[in-house]
N, CA, C and O atoms as a Tinker XYZ file with bonds, in Angstrom:
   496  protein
     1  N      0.828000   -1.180000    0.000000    73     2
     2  CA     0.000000    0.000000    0.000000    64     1     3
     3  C      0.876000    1.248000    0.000000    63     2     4     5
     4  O      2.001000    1.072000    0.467000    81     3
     5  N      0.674000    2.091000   -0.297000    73     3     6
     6  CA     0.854000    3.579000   -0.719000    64     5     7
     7  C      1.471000    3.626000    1.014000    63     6     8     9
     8  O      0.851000    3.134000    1.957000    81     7
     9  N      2.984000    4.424000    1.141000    73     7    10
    10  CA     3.176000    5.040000    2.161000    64     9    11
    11  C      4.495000    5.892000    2.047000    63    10    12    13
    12  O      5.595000    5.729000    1.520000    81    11
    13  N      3.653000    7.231000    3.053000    73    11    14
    14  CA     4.397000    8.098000    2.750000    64    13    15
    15  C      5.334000    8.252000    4.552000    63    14    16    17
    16  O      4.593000    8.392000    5.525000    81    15
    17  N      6.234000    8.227000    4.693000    73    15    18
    18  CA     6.925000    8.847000    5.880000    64    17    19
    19  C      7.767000    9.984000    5.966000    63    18    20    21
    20  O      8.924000    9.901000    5.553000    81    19
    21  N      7.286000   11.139000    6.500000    73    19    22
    22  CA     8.303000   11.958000    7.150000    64    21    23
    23  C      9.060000   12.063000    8.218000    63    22    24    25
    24  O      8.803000   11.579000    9.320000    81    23
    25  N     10.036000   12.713000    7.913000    73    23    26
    26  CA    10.929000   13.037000    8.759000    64    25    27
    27  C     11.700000   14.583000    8.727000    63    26    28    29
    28  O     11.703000   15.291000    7.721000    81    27
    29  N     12.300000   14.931000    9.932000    73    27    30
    30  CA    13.127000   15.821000   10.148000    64    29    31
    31  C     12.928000   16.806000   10.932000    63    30    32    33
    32  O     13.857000   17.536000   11.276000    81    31
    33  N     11.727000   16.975000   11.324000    73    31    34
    34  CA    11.235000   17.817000   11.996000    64    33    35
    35  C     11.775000   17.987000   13.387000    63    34    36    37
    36  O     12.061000   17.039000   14.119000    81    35
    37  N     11.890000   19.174000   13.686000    73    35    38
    38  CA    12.300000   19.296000   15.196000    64    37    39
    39  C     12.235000   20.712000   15.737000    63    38    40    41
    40  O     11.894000   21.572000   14.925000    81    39
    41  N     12.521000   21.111000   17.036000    73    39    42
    42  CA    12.885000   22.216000   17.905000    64    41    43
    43  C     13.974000   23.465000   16.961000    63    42    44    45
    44  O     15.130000   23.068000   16.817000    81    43
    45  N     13.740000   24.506000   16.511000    73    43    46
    46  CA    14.847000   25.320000   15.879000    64    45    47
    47  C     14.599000   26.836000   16.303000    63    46    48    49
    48  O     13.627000   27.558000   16.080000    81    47
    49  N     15.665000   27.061000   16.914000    73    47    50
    50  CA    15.603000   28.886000   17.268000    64    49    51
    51  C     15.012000   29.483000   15.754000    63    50    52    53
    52  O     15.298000   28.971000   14.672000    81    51
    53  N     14.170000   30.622000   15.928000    73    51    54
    54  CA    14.179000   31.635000   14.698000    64    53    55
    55  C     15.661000   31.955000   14.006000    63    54    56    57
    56  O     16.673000   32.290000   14.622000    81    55
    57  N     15.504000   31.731000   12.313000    73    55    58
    58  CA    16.402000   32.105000   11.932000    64    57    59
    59  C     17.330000   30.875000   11.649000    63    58    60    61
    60  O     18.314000   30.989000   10.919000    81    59
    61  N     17.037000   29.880000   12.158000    73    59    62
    62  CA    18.240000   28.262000   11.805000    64    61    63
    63  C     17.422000   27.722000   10.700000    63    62    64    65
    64  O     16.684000   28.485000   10.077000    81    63
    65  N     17.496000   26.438000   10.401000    73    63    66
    66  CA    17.499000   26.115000    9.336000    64    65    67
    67  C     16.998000   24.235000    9.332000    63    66    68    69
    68  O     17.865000   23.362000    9.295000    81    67
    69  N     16.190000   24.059000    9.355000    73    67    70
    70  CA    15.880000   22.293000    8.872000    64    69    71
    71  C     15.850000   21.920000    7.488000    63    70    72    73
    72  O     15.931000   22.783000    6.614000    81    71
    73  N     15.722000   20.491000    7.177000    73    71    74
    74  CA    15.804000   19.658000    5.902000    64    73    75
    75  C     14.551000   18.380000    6.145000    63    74    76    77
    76  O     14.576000   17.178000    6.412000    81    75
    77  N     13.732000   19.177000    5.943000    73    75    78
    78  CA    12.442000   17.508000    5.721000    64    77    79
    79  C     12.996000   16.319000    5.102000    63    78    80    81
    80  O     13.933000   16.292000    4.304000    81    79
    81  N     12.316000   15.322000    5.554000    73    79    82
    82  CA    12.457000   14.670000    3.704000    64    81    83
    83  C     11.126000   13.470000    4.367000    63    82    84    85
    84  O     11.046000   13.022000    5.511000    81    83
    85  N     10.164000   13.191000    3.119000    73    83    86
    86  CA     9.445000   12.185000    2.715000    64    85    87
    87  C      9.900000   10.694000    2.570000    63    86    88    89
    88  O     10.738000   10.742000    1.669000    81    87
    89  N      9.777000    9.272000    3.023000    73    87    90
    90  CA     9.661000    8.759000    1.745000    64    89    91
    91  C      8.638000    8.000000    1.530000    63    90    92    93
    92  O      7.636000    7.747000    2.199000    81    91
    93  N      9.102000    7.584000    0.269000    73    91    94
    94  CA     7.286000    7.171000   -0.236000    64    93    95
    95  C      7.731000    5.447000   -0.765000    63    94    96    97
    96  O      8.842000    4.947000   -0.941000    81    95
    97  N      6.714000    5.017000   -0.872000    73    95    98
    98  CA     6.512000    3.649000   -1.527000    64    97    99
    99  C      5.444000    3.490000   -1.588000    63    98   100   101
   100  O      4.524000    4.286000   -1.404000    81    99
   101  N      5.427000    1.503000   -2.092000    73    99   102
   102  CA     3.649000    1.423000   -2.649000    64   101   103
   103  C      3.331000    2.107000   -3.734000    63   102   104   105
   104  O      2.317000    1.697000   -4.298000    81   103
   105  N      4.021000    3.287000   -4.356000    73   103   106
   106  CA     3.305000    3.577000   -5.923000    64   105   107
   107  C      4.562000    3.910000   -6.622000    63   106   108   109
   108  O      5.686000    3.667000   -6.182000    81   107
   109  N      4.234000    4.593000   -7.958000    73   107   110
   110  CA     5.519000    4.891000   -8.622000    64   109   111
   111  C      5.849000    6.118000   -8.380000    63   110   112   113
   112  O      5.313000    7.070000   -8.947000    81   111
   113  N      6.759000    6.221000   -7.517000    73   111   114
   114  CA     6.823000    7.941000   -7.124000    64   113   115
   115  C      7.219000    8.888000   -7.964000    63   114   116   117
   116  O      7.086000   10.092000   -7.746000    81   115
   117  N      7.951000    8.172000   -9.414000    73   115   118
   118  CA     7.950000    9.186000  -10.526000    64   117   119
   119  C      7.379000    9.487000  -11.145000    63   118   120   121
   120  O      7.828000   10.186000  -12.052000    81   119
   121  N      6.034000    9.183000  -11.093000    73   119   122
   122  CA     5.372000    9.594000  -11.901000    64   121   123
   123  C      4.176000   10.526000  -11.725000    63   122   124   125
   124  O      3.226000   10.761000  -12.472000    81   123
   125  N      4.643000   11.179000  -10.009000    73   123   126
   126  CA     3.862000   11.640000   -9.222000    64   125   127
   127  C      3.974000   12.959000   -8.594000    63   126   128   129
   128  O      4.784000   12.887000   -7.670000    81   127
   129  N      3.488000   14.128000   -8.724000    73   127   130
   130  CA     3.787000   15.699000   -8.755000    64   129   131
   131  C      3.696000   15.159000   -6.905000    63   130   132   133
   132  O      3.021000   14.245000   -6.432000    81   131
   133  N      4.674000   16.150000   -6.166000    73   131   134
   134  CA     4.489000   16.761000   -4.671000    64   133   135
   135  C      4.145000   17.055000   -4.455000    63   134   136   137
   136  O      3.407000   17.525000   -5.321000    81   135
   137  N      3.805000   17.479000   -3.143000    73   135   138
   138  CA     3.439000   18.702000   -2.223000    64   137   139
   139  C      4.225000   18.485000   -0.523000    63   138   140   141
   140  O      4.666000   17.441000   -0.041000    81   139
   141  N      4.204000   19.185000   -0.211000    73   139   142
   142  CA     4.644000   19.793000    1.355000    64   141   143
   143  C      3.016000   20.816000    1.496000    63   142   144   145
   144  O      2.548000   21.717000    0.801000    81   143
   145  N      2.591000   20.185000    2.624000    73   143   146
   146  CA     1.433000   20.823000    3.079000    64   145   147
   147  C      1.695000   20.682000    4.631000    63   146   148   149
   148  O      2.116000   19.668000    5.188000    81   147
   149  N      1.266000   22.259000    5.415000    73   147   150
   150  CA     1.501000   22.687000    6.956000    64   149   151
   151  C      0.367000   22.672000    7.662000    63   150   152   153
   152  O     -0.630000   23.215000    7.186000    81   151
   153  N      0.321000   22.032000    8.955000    73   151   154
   154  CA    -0.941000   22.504000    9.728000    64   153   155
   155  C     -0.981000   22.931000   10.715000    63   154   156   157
   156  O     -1.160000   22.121000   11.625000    81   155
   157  N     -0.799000   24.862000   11.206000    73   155   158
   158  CA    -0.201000   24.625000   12.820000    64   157   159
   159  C     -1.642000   24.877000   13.639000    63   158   160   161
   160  O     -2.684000   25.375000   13.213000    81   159
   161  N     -1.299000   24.310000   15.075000    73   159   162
   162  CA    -2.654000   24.291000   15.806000    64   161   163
   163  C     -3.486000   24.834000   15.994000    63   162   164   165
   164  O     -3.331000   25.973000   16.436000    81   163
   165  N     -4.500000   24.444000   15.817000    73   163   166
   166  CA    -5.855000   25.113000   15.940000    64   165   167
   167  C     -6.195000   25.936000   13.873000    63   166   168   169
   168  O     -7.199000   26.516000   13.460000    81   167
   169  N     -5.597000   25.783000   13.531000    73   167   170
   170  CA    -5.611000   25.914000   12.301000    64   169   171
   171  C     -5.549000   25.013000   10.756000    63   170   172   173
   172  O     -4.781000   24.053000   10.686000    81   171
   173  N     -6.409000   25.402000    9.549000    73   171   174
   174  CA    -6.767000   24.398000    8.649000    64   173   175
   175  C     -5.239000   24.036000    8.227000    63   174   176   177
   176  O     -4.244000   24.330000    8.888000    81   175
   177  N     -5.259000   23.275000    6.881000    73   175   178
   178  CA    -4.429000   22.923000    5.991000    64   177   179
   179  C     -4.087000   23.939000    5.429000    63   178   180   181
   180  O     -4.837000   24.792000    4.954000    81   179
   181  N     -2.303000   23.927000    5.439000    73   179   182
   182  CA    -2.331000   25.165000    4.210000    64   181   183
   183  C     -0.722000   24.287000    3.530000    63   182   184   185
   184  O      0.126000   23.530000    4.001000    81   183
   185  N     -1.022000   25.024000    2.037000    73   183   186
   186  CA    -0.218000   24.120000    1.326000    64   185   187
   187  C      1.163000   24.978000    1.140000    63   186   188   189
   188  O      1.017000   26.200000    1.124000    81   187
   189  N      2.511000   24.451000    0.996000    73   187   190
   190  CA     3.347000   25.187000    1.175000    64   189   191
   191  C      4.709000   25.314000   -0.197000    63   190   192   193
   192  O      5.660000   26.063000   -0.422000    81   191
   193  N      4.052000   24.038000   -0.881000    73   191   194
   194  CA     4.977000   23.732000   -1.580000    64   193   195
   195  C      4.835000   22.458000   -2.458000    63   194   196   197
   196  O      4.347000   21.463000   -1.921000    81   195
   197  N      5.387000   22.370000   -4.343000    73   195   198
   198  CA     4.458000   21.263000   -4.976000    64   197   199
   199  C      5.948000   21.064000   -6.014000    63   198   200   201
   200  O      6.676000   22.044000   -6.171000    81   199
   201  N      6.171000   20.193000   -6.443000    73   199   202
   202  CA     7.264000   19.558000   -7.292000    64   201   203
   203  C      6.236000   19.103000   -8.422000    63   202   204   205
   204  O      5.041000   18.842000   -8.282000    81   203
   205  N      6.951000   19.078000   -9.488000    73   203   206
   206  CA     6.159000   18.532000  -10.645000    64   205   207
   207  C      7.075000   16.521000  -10.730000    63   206   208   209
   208  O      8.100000   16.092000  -10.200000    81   207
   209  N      6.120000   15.906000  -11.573000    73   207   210
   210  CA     7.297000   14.469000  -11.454000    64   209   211
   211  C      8.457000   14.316000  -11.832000    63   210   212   213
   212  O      9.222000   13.388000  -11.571000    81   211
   213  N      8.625000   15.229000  -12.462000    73   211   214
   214  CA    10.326000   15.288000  -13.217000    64   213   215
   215  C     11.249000   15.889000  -12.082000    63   214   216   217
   216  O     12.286000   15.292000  -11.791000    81   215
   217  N     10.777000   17.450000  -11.218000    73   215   218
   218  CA    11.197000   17.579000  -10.426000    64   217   219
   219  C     12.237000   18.819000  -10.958000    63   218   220   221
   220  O     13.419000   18.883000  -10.619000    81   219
   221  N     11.524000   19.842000  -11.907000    73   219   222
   222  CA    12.272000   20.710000  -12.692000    64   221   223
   223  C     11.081000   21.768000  -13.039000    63   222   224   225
   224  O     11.215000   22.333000  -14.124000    81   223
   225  N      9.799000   22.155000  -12.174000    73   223   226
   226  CA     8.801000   22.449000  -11.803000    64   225   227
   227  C      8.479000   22.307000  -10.121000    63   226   228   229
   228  O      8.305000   21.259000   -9.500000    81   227
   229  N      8.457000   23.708000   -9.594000    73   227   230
   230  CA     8.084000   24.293000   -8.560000    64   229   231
   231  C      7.037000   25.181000   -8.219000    63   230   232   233
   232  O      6.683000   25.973000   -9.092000    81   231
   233  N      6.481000   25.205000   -7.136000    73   231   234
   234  CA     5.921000   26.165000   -7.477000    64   233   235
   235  C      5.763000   26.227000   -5.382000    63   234   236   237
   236  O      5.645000   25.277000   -4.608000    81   235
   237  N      5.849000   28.105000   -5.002000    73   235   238
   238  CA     5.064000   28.014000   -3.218000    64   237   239
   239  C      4.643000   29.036000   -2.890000    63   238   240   241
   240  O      4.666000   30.050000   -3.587000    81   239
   241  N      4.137000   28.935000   -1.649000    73   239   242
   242  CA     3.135000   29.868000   -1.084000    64   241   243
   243  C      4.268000   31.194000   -1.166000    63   242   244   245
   244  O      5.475000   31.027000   -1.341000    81   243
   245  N      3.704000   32.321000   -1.027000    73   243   246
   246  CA     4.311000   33.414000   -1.170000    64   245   247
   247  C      5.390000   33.800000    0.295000    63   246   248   249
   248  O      6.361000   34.550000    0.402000    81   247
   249  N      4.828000   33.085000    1.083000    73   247   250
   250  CA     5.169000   33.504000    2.539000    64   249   251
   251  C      6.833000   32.412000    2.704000    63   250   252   253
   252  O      7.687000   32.392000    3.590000    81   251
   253  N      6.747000   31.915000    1.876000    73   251   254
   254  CA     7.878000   30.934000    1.919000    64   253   255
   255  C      9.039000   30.885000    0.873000    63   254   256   257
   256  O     10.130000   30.346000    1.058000    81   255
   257  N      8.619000   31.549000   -0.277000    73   255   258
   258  CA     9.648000   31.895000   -1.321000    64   257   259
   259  C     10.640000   32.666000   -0.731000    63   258   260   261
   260  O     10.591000   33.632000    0.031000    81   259
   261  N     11.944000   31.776000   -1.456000    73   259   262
   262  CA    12.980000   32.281000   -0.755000    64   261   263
   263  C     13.596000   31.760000    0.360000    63   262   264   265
   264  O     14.811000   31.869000    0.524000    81   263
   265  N     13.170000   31.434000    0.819000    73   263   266
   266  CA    13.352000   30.605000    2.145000    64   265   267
   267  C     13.147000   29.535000    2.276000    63   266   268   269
   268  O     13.549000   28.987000    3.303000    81   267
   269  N     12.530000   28.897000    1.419000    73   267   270
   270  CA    12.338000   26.983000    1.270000    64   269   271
   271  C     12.293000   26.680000   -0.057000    63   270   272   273
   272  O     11.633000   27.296000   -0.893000    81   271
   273  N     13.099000   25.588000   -0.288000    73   271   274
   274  CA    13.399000   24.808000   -1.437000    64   273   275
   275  C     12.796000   23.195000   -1.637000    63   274   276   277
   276  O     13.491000   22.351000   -1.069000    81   275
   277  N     11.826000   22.774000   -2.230000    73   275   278
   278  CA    11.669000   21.877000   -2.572000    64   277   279
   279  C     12.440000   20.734000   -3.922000    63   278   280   281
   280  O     12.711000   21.038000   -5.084000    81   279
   281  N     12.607000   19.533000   -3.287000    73   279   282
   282  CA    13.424000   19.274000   -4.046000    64   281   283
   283  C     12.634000   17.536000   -4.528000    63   282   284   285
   284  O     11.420000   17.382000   -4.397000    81   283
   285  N     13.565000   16.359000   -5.077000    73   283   286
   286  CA    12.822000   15.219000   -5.138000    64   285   287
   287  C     14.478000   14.112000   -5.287000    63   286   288   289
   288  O     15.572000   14.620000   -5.533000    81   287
   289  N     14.304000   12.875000   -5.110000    73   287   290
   290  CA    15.324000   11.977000   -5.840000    64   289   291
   291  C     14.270000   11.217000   -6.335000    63   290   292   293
   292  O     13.578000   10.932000   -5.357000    81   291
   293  N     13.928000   10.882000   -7.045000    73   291   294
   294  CA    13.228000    9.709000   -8.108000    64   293   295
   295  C     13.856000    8.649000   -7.679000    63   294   296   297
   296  O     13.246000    7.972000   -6.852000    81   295
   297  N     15.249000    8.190000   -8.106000    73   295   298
   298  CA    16.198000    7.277000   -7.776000    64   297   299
   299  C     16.052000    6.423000   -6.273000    63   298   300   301
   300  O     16.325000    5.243000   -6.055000    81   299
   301  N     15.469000    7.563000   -5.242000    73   299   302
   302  CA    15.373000    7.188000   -4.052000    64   301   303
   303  C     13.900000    7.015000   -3.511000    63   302   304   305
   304  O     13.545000    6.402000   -2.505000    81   303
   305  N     13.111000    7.723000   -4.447000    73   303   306
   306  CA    11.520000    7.242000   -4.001000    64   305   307
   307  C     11.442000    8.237000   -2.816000    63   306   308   309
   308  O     10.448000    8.067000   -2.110000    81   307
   309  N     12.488000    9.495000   -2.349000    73   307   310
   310  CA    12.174000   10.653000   -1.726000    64   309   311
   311  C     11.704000   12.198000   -2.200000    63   310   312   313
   312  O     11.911000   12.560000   -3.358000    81   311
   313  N     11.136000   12.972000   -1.341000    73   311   314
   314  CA    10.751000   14.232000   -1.549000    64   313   315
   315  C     11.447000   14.869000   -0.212000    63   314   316   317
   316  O     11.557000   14.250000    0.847000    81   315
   317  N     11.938000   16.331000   -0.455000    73   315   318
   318  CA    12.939000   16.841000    0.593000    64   317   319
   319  C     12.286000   18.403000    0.577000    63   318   320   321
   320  O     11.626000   18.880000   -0.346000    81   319
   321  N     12.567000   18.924000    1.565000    73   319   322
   322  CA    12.191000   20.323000    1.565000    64   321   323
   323  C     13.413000   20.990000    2.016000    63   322   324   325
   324  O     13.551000   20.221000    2.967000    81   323
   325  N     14.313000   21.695000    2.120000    73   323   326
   326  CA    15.219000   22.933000    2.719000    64   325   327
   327  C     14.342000   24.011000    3.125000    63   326   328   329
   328  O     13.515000   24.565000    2.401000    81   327
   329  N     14.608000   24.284000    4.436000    73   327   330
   330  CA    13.789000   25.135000    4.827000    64   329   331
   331  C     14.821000   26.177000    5.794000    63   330   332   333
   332  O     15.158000   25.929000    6.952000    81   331
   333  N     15.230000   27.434000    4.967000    73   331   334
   334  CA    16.202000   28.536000    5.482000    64   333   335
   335  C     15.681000   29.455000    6.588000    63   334   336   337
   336  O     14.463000   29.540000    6.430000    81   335
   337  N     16.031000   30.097000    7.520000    73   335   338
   338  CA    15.614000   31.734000    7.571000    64   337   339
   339  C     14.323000   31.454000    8.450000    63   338   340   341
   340  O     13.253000   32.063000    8.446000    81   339
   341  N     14.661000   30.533000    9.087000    73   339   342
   342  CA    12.940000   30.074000    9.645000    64   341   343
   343  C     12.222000   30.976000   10.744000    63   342   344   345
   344  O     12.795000   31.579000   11.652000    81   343
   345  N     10.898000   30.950000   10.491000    73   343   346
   346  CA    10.185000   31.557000   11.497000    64   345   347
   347  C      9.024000   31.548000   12.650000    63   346   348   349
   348  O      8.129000   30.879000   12.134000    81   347
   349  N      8.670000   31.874000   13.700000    73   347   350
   350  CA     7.599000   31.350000   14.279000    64   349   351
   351  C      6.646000   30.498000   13.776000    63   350   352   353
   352  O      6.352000   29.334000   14.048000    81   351
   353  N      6.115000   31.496000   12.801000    73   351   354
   354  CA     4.498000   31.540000   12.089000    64   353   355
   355  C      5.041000   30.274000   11.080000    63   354   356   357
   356  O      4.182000   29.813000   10.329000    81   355
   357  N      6.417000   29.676000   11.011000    73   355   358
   358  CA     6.971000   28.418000   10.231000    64   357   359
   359  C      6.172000   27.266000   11.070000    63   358   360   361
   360  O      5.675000   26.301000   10.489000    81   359
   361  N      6.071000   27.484000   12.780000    73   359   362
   362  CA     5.671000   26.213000   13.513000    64   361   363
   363  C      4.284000   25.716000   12.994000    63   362   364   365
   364  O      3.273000   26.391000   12.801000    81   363
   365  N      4.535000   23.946000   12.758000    73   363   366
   366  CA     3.671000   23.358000   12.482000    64   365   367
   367  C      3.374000   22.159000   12.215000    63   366   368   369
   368  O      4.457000   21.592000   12.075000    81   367
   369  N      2.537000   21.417000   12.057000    73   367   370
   370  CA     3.148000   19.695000   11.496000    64   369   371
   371  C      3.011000   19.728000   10.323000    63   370   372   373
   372  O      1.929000   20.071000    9.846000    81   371
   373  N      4.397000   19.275000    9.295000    73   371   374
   374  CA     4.112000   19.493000    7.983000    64   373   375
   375  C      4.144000   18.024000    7.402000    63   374   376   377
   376  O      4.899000   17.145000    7.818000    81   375
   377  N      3.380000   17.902000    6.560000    73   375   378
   378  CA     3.142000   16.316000    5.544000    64   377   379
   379  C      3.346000   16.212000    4.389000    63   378   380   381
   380  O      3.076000   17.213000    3.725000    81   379
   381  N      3.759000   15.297000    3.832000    73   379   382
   382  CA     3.830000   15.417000    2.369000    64   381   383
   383  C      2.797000   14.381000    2.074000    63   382   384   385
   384  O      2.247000   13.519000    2.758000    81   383
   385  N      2.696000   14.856000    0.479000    73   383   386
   386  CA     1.267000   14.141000   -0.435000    64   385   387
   387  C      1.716000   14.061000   -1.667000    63   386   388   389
   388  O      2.591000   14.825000   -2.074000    81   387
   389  N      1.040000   12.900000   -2.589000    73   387   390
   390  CA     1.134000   12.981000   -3.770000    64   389   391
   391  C      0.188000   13.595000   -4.774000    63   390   392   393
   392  O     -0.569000   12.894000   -5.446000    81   391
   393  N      0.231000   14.739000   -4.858000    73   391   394
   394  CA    -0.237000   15.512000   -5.411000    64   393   395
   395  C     -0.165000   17.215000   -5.527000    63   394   396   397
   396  O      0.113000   17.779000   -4.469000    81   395
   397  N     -0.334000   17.863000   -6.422000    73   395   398
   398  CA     0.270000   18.896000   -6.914000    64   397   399
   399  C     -1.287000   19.699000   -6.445000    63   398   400   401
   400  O     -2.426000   19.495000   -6.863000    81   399
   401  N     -0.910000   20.408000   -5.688000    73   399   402
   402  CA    -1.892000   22.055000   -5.198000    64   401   403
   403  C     -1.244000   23.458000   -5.321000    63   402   404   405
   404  O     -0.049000   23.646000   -5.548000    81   403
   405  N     -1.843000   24.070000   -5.206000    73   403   406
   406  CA    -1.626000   25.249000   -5.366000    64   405   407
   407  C     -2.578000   26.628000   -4.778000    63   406   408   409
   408  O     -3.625000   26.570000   -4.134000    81   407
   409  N     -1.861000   27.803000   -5.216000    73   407   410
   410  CA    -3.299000   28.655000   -4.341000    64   409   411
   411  C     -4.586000   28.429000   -4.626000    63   410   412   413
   412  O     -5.496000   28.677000   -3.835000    81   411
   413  N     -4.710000   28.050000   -5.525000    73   411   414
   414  CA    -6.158000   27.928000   -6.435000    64   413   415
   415  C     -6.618000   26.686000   -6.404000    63   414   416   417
   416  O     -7.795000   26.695000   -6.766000    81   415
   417  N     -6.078000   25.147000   -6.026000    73   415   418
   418  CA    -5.989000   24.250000   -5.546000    64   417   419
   419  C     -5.889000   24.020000   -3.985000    63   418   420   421
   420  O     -4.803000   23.623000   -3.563000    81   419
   421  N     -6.420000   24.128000   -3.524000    73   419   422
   422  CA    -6.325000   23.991000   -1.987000    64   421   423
   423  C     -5.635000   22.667000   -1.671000    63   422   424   425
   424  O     -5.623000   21.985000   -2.696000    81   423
   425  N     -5.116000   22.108000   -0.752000    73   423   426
   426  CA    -5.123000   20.758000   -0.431000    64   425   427
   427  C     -6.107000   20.185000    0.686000    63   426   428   429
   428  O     -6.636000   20.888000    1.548000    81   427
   429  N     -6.279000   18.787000    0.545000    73   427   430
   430  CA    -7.714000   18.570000    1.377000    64   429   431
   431  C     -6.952000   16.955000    1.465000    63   430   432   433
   432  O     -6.216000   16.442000    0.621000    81   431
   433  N     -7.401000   16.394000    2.757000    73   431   434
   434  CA    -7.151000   14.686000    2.948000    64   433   435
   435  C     -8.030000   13.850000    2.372000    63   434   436   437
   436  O     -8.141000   12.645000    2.601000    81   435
   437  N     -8.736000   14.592000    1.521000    73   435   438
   438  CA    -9.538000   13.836000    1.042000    64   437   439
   439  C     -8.590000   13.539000   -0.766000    63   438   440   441
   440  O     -9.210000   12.842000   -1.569000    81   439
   441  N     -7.824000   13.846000   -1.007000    73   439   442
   442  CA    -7.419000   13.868000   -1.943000    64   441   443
   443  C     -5.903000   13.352000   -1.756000    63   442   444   445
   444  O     -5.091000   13.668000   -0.887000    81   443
   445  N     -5.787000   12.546000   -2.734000    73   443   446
   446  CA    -3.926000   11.944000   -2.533000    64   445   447
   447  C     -3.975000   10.937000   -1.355000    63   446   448   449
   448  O     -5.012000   10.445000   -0.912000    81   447
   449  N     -2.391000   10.630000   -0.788000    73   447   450
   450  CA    -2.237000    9.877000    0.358000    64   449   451
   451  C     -1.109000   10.770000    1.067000    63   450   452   453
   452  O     -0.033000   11.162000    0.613000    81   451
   453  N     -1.602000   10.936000    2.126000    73   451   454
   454  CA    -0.944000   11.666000    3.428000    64   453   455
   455  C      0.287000   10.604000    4.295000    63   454   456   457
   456  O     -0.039000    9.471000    4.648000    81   455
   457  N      1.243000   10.979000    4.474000    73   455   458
   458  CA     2.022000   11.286000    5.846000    64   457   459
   459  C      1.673000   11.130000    6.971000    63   458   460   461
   460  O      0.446000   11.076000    7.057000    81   459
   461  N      2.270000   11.017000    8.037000    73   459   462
   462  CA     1.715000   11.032000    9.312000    64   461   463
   463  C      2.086000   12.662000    9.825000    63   462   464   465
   464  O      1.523000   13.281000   10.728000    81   463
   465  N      2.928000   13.016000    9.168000    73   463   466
   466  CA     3.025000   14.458000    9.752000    64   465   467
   467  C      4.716000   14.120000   10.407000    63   466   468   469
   468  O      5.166000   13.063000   10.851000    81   467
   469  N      5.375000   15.464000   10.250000    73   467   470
   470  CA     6.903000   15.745000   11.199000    64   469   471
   471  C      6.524000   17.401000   11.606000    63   470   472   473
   472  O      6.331000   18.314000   10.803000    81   471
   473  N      6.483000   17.474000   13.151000    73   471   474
   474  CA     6.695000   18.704000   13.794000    64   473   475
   475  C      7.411000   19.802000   13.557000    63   474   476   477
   476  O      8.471000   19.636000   14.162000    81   475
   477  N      7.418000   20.519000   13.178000    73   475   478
   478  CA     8.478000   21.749000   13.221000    64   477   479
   479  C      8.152000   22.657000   14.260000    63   478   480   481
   480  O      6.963000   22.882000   14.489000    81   479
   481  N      8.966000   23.162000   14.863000    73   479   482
   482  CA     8.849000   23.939000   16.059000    64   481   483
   483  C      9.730000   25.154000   15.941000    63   482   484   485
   484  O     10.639000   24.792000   15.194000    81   483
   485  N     10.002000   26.807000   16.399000    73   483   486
   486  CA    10.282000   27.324000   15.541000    64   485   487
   487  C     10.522000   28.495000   16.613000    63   486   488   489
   488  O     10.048000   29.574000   16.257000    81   487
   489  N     11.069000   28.487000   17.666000    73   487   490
   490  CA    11.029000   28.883000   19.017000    64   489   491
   491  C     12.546000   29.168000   19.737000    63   490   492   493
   492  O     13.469000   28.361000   19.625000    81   491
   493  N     12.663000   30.513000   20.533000    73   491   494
   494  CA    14.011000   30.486000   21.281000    64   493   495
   495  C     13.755000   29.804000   22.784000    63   494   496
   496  O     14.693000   29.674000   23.571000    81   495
């Protein structure tokens, strides 16, 4: 079956720097656009970030350009995020999905296969 695991998440003063990464199995992960989607508490889904399957197509939320890089290995059946310059309003549990959203695309669990989620925390 389809599974996605994250990792990397953790405790980071404002301003340091984490590296997500996904991995996936159970489907063909190349042939399958990304996403990095955030949820911090008490608050909906919001999507942060989408790879196309080749992985030469990007696209993110405005609040994050610049400061996070989405990336992919095909080879490895992973999806990775770089995440620079970090900030409070960064804290959250973020998941990855197979599937490509956008502003105009919302992301929803009803769509794709979800992650269990990795914490980011974002705090002195």
């Amino acid at each position: 079956q389809v599974q996605l695991v994250e990792s990397g998440g953790e405790l980071v003063q404002p301003g340091g720097s984490l590296r997500l990464s996904c991995a996936a199995s159970g489907f063909t992960f190349s042939d399958y656009p990304m996403s990095w989607v955030r949820q911090a508490p008490g608050k909906g889904l919001e999507w942060v970030s989408s790879i196309n399957s080749y992985g030469d197509d990007t696209s993110y939320i405005d609040s994050v350009k610049g400061r996070f890089t989405i990336s992919r290995d095909n080879a490895k059946n992973t999806l990775y995020v770089q995440m620079n310059s970090l900030k409070s309003e960064d804290s959250a549990v973020y998941y990855c999905v197979n599937r490509w959203y956008s502003m105009y695309t919302p992301p929803s669990k009803n769509s794709g296969s979800w992650g269990q989620g990795t914490q980011v925390t974002v705090s002195s």
